[in-house]
Short mmCIF file of C-alpha atoms in Angstrom, two decimals:
data_model
loop_
_atom_site.label_atom_id
_atom_site.label_comp_id
_atom_site.label_asym_id
_atom_site.label_seq_id
_atom_site.Cartn_x
_atom_site.Cartn_y
_atom_site.Cartn_z
CA UNK A 4 32.84 -36.66 23.84
CA UNK A 5 30.37 -39.09 22.28
CA UNK A 6 30.74 -42.42 20.52
CA UNK A 7 29.63 -40.87 17.20
CA UNK A 8 32.44 -40.82 14.67
CA UNK A 9 33.16 -37.43 13.11
CA UNK A 10 35.74 -38.94 10.73
CA UNK A 11 35.91 -42.49 9.39
CA UNK A 12 38.68 -43.63 7.07
CA UNK A 13 38.84 -47.13 5.54
CA UNK A 14 41.73 -48.58 3.52
CA UNK A 15 42.77 -45.18 2.17
CA UNK A 16 45.62 -45.21 -0.36
CA UNK A 17 47.46 -42.49 -2.25
CA UNK A 18 50.56 -42.56 -4.44
CA UNK A 19 52.52 -39.92 -6.30
CA UNK A 20 53.98 -41.69 -9.30
CA UNK A 21 55.96 -44.64 -7.97
CA UNK A 22 55.96 -43.30 -4.41
CA UNK A 23 53.25 -44.77 -2.17
CA UNK A 24 52.36 -42.22 0.51
CA UNK A 25 49.29 -43.87 2.06
CA UNK A 26 49.11 -47.66 2.03
CA UNK A 27 45.74 -48.60 3.47
CA UNK A 28 45.00 -46.15 6.29
CA UNK A 29 42.17 -46.97 8.71
CA UNK A 30 41.17 -44.33 11.24
CA UNK A 31 38.16 -43.25 13.30
CA UNK A 32 37.89 -39.90 15.11
CA UNK A 33 35.13 -39.56 17.76
CA UNK A 34 32.96 -36.46 17.54
CA UNK A 35 33.86 -33.74 20.03
CA UNK A 36 37.39 -35.02 20.60
CA UNK A 37 40.89 -33.72 19.95
CA UNK A 38 42.64 -36.37 17.88
CA UNK A 39 46.38 -36.11 17.22
CA UNK A 40 47.95 -37.67 14.15
CA UNK A 41 51.69 -38.09 14.72
CA UNK A 42 54.31 -38.77 12.12
CA UNK A 43 57.68 -37.64 10.85
CA UNK A 44 58.13 -35.43 7.80
CA UNK A 45 56.83 -37.22 4.71
CA UNK A 46 54.77 -39.73 6.68
CA UNK A 47 51.55 -38.66 4.90
CA UNK A 48 49.84 -36.53 7.56
CA UNK A 49 49.15 -33.57 5.28
CA UNK A 50 48.03 -35.91 2.49
CA UNK A 51 45.35 -37.32 4.79
CA UNK A 52 44.19 -33.83 5.75
CA UNK A 53 44.05 -32.74 2.11
CA UNK A 54 41.94 -35.79 1.19
CA UNK A 55 39.58 -35.25 4.14
CA UNK A 56 39.17 -31.57 3.23
CA UNK A 57 38.40 -32.47 -0.44
CA UNK A 58 41.55 -30.76 -1.76
CA UNK A 59 42.96 -34.07 -3.01
CA UNK A 60 41.45 -37.33 -4.22
CA UNK A 61 42.57 -40.71 -2.95
CA UNK A 62 43.50 -43.62 -5.19
CA UNK A 63 41.29 -46.06 -3.32
CA UNK A 64 39.47 -46.53 -0.05
CA UNK A 65 36.80 -44.34 1.52
CA UNK A 66 36.58 -41.40 3.90
CA UNK A 67 33.57 -39.90 5.67
CA UNK A 68 33.58 -36.52 7.39
CA UNK A 69 30.56 -35.62 9.51
CA UNK A 70 28.72 -38.47 7.77
CA UNK A 71 29.46 -37.26 4.22
CA UNK A 72 31.65 -39.04 1.69
CA UNK A 73 34.60 -36.86 0.63
CA UNK A 74 34.45 -38.19 -2.94
CA UNK A 75 30.73 -38.25 -3.72
CA UNK A 76 29.47 -35.51 -1.39
CA UNK A 77 32.35 -33.03 -1.36
CA UNK A 78 30.14 -29.94 -1.12
CA UNK A 79 28.49 -31.16 2.10
CA UNK A 80 31.91 -32.03 3.53
CA UNK A 81 33.17 -28.51 2.85
CA UNK A 82 30.12 -27.10 4.62
CA UNK A 83 31.07 -29.11 7.72
CA UNK A 84 34.78 -28.31 8.03
CA UNK A 85 37.45 -25.67 8.34
CA UNK A 86 41.15 -26.09 7.65
CA UNK A 87 44.08 -24.24 9.20
CA UNK A 88 47.28 -25.08 7.35
CA UNK A 89 50.91 -24.95 8.40
CA UNK A 90 51.15 -21.22 7.69
CA UNK A 91 48.71 -18.54 8.88
CA UNK A 92 46.39 -17.50 6.04
CA UNK A 93 45.67 -13.99 7.28
CA UNK A 94 45.76 -10.87 5.12
CA UNK A 95 48.51 -8.82 6.75
CA UNK A 96 47.33 -5.57 5.15
CA UNK A 97 43.92 -5.80 6.81
CA UNK A 98 43.34 -5.38 10.52
CA UNK A 99 42.50 -8.40 12.63
CA UNK A 100 38.85 -7.36 12.74
CA UNK A 101 38.74 -6.75 8.99
CA UNK A 102 40.08 -10.26 8.36
CA UNK A 103 37.27 -11.73 10.42
CA UNK A 104 34.57 -9.53 8.88
CA UNK A 105 35.74 -10.45 5.37
CA UNK A 106 35.53 -14.19 6.05
CA UNK A 107 32.13 -13.78 7.72
CA UNK A 108 30.84 -11.92 4.66
CA UNK A 109 32.21 -14.59 2.31
CA UNK A 110 30.47 -17.27 4.36
CA UNK A 111 27.29 -15.17 4.41
CA UNK A 112 26.77 -15.34 8.15
CA UNK A 113 24.42 -12.90 9.81
CA UNK A 114 25.90 -9.72 11.35
CA UNK A 115 29.58 -10.12 10.36
CA UNK A 116 30.66 -7.26 12.65
CA UNK A 117 29.21 -8.89 15.74
CA UNK A 118 30.73 -12.25 14.80
CA UNK A 119 34.13 -10.58 14.38
CA UNK A 120 33.92 -8.80 17.73
CA UNK A 121 32.83 -11.98 19.53
CA UNK A 122 35.76 -13.94 18.10
CA UNK A 123 38.26 -11.19 18.93
CA UNK A 124 37.08 -11.37 22.52
CA UNK A 125 37.11 -15.17 22.59
CA UNK A 126 40.70 -15.34 21.35
CA UNK A 127 42.05 -12.46 23.44
CA UNK A 128 42.56 -10.17 20.45
CA UNK A 129 40.13 -7.34 21.19
CA UNK A 130 42.82 -4.74 21.90
CA UNK A 131 44.73 -5.75 18.76
CA UNK A 132 41.62 -5.94 16.56
CA UNK A 133 42.14 -2.50 15.05
CA UNK A 134 45.79 -3.11 14.18
CA UNK A 135 47.06 -4.47 10.87
CA UNK A 136 47.60 -8.23 11.11
CA UNK A 137 51.11 -7.73 9.75
CA UNK A 138 52.09 -6.23 13.12
CA UNK A 139 50.95 -9.34 15.06
CA UNK A 140 53.31 -11.85 16.65
CA UNK A 141 53.38 -15.40 15.32
CA UNK A 142 51.11 -16.64 18.08
CA UNK A 143 48.61 -13.83 17.53
CA UNK A 144 48.48 -14.53 13.78
CA UNK A 145 47.86 -18.21 14.46
CA UNK A 146 45.07 -17.41 16.94
CA UNK A 147 43.51 -15.07 14.38
CA UNK A 148 43.85 -17.78 11.73
CA UNK A 149 42.04 -20.30 13.93
CA UNK A 150 39.37 -17.71 14.79
CA UNK A 151 38.75 -17.19 11.07
CA UNK A 152 38.40 -20.96 10.67
CA UNK A 153 35.62 -21.07 13.26
CA UNK A 154 33.31 -18.66 11.47
CA UNK A 155 30.18 -20.56 10.54
CA UNK A 156 30.61 -23.04 13.43
CA UNK A 157 32.20 -25.95 11.53
CA UNK A 158 31.66 -29.39 13.04
CA UNK A 159 35.23 -30.49 12.27
CA UNK A 160 38.41 -28.41 12.37
CA UNK A 161 41.65 -29.60 10.76
CA UNK A 162 44.83 -28.13 12.26
CA UNK A 163 47.79 -29.17 10.12
CA UNK A 164 50.95 -28.67 12.22
CA UNK A 165 49.58 -25.43 13.71
CA UNK A 166 52.64 -24.60 15.83
CA UNK A 167 55.34 -25.13 13.20
CA UNK A 168 57.86 -22.28 13.42
CA UNK A 169 56.37 -20.71 16.55
CA UNK A 170 58.37 -19.78 19.63
CA UNK A 171 57.60 -21.55 22.98
CA UNK A 172 55.33 -18.76 24.25
CA UNK A 173 53.31 -18.71 21.02
CA UNK A 174 53.00 -22.50 21.12
CA UNK A 175 51.43 -22.24 24.58
CA UNK A 176 48.96 -19.65 23.26
CA UNK A 177 47.87 -22.03 20.49
CA UNK A 178 47.60 -24.92 22.95
CA UNK A 179 45.22 -22.90 25.11
CA UNK A 180 43.15 -22.12 22.03
CA UNK A 181 42.87 -25.79 21.07
CA UNK A 182 41.91 -26.73 24.62
CA UNK A 183 39.17 -24.08 24.54
CA UNK A 184 37.85 -25.52 21.26
CA UNK A 185 37.66 -28.96 22.80
CA UNK A 186 35.70 -27.50 25.68
CA UNK A 187 33.01 -26.21 23.32
CA UNK A 188 32.60 -29.58 21.55
CA UNK A 189 34.43 -28.94 18.27
CA UNK A 190 36.07 -32.02 16.76
CA UNK A 191 39.74 -31.24 16.13
CA UNK A 192 42.08 -33.36 14.00
CA UNK A 193 45.58 -32.15 14.83
CA UNK A 194 48.66 -33.21 12.88
CA UNK A 195 51.99 -32.61 14.53
CA UNK A 196 55.60 -33.74 14.80
CA UNK A 197 55.79 -32.60 18.42
CA UNK A 198 55.16 -35.43 20.87
CA UNK A 199 54.62 -33.06 23.82
CA UNK A 200 51.94 -31.26 21.83
CA UNK A 201 49.96 -34.45 21.33
CA UNK A 202 50.49 -35.42 24.95
CA UNK A 203 49.10 -32.11 26.22
CA UNK A 204 46.15 -31.75 23.87
CA UNK A 205 44.86 -35.05 22.50
CA UNK A 206 42.15 -37.36 23.77
CA UNK A 207 43.42 -40.01 21.35
CA UNK A 208 46.62 -40.35 19.35
CA UNK A 209 47.48 -42.24 16.17
CA UNK A 210 50.98 -42.80 14.82
CA UNK A 211 51.41 -42.77 11.04
CA UNK A 212 54.54 -44.46 9.74
CA UNK A 213 55.43 -45.39 6.16
CA UNK A 214 51.86 -44.81 5.03
CA UNK A 215 50.13 -46.91 7.68
CA UNK A 216 48.65 -46.38 11.14
CA UNK A 217 50.87 -48.45 13.41
CA UNK A 218 49.38 -47.42 16.77
CA UNK A 219 46.10 -45.82 17.85
CA UNK A 220 44.72 -45.14 21.31
CA UNK A 221 44.70 -42.90 24.35
CA UNK A 222 48.01 -41.84 25.89
CA UNK A 223 47.53 -44.41 28.65
CA UNK A 224 46.83 -47.15 26.10
CA UNK A 225 49.93 -46.27 24.10
CA UNK A 226 52.07 -46.24 27.24
CA UNK A 227 50.78 -49.72 28.05
CA UNK A 228 52.36 -51.00 24.83
CA UNK A 229 55.79 -50.61 26.45
CA UNK A 230 57.21 -53.03 29.06
CA UNK A 231 56.58 -52.09 32.71
CA UNK A 232 59.12 -49.61 34.03
CA UNK A 233 61.24 -50.02 37.12
CA UNK A 234 61.38 -47.38 39.86
CA UNK A 235 64.59 -45.37 39.64
CA UNK A 236 65.71 -42.15 41.27
CA UNK A 237 66.94 -39.66 38.70
CA UNK A 238 68.03 -36.03 38.75
CA UNK A 239 65.60 -34.01 36.66
CA UNK A 240 67.24 -31.05 34.96
CA UNK A 241 65.08 -28.28 33.48
CA UNK A 242 64.74 -28.31 29.72
CA UNK A 243 65.88 -25.32 27.69
CA UNK A 244 62.23 -24.55 26.94
CA UNK A 245 61.41 -24.48 30.67
CA UNK A 246 64.38 -22.20 31.30
CA UNK A 247 63.32 -19.87 28.46
CA UNK A 248 59.74 -19.62 29.72
CA UNK A 249 60.87 -19.08 33.30
CA UNK A 250 63.27 -16.30 32.34
CA UNK A 251 60.64 -14.38 30.36
CA UNK A 252 58.04 -14.95 33.06
CA UNK A 253 55.77 -17.38 31.19
CA UNK A 254 56.47 -20.61 33.08
CA UNK A 255 52.82 -20.95 34.18
CA UNK A 256 53.63 -19.94 37.73
CA UNK A 257 56.56 -22.25 38.46
CA UNK A 258 58.94 -19.34 39.06
CA UNK A 259 58.06 -15.87 40.24
CA UNK A 260 61.45 -14.19 40.32
CA UNK A 261 62.31 -14.69 36.64
CA UNK A 262 65.13 -17.09 37.51
CA UNK A 263 65.49 -20.48 35.88
CA UNK A 264 64.09 -23.41 37.91
CA UNK A 265 66.52 -25.33 40.08
CA UNK A 266 67.35 -28.98 39.37
CA UNK A 267 65.21 -31.37 41.38
CA UNK A 268 65.40 -35.02 42.26
CA UNK A 269 62.30 -37.03 41.35
CA UNK A 270 61.30 -40.66 41.15
CA UNK A 271 59.86 -42.29 38.07
CA UNK A 272 56.85 -44.55 38.56
CA UNK A 273 55.63 -47.57 36.63
CA UNK A 274 53.75 -46.72 33.46
CA UNK A 275 51.06 -49.26 34.16
#
């Protein structure tokens, strides 16, 4: 990461009729980072993404993406970004490779076939590349969707609740994809309702509530906002998600026999 800001938002407001959705949002996203924007349904996360991607105009305030103003320099902003919405935007009639080639042709990149093959390999979809996208699992469609978003090497990628509706295994597949993007230096703005998702993926986290940013910082900084914890011994039971992943053999190595993990006794430690 660098100290350069890929996204800068100042006093952004947006209302729909009498309903104020954004009420003076200030936000900075460092270049090359994964930034998670948390909030409940209706908090305004998607509204922010739509403004930053030039699909919606704000009522007041300013927003810069990759140094370009979203209001006065929208064309340059669109050249710098890609957006993956809440639902995969793949053509299910086309094969995975054909989806990628089509987007590469529309973006006029050199050698669309090579670009498609490279992305299929990068996202673990080479064997499925010749199959119709309609036969893909939810996680595979989402990985293909993100791969399509990366054609043209955008500086900033918006992922608007990318794991909504996915099963636990597919969520893990998307998490690995986002972590790989961070490793190559892409700036990712991730909106999500899932706290564990932000905890696993984000370098910094902001919490949007009633149209305002009420907290912003690293996970350690946000934990420090709470009072110091006391050491207690508690019995840690496996979550249903951990049981599900263990049973199907995708618990990241915690269980090898396919059985659910046994309860363990652990100690909590102070947060700061």
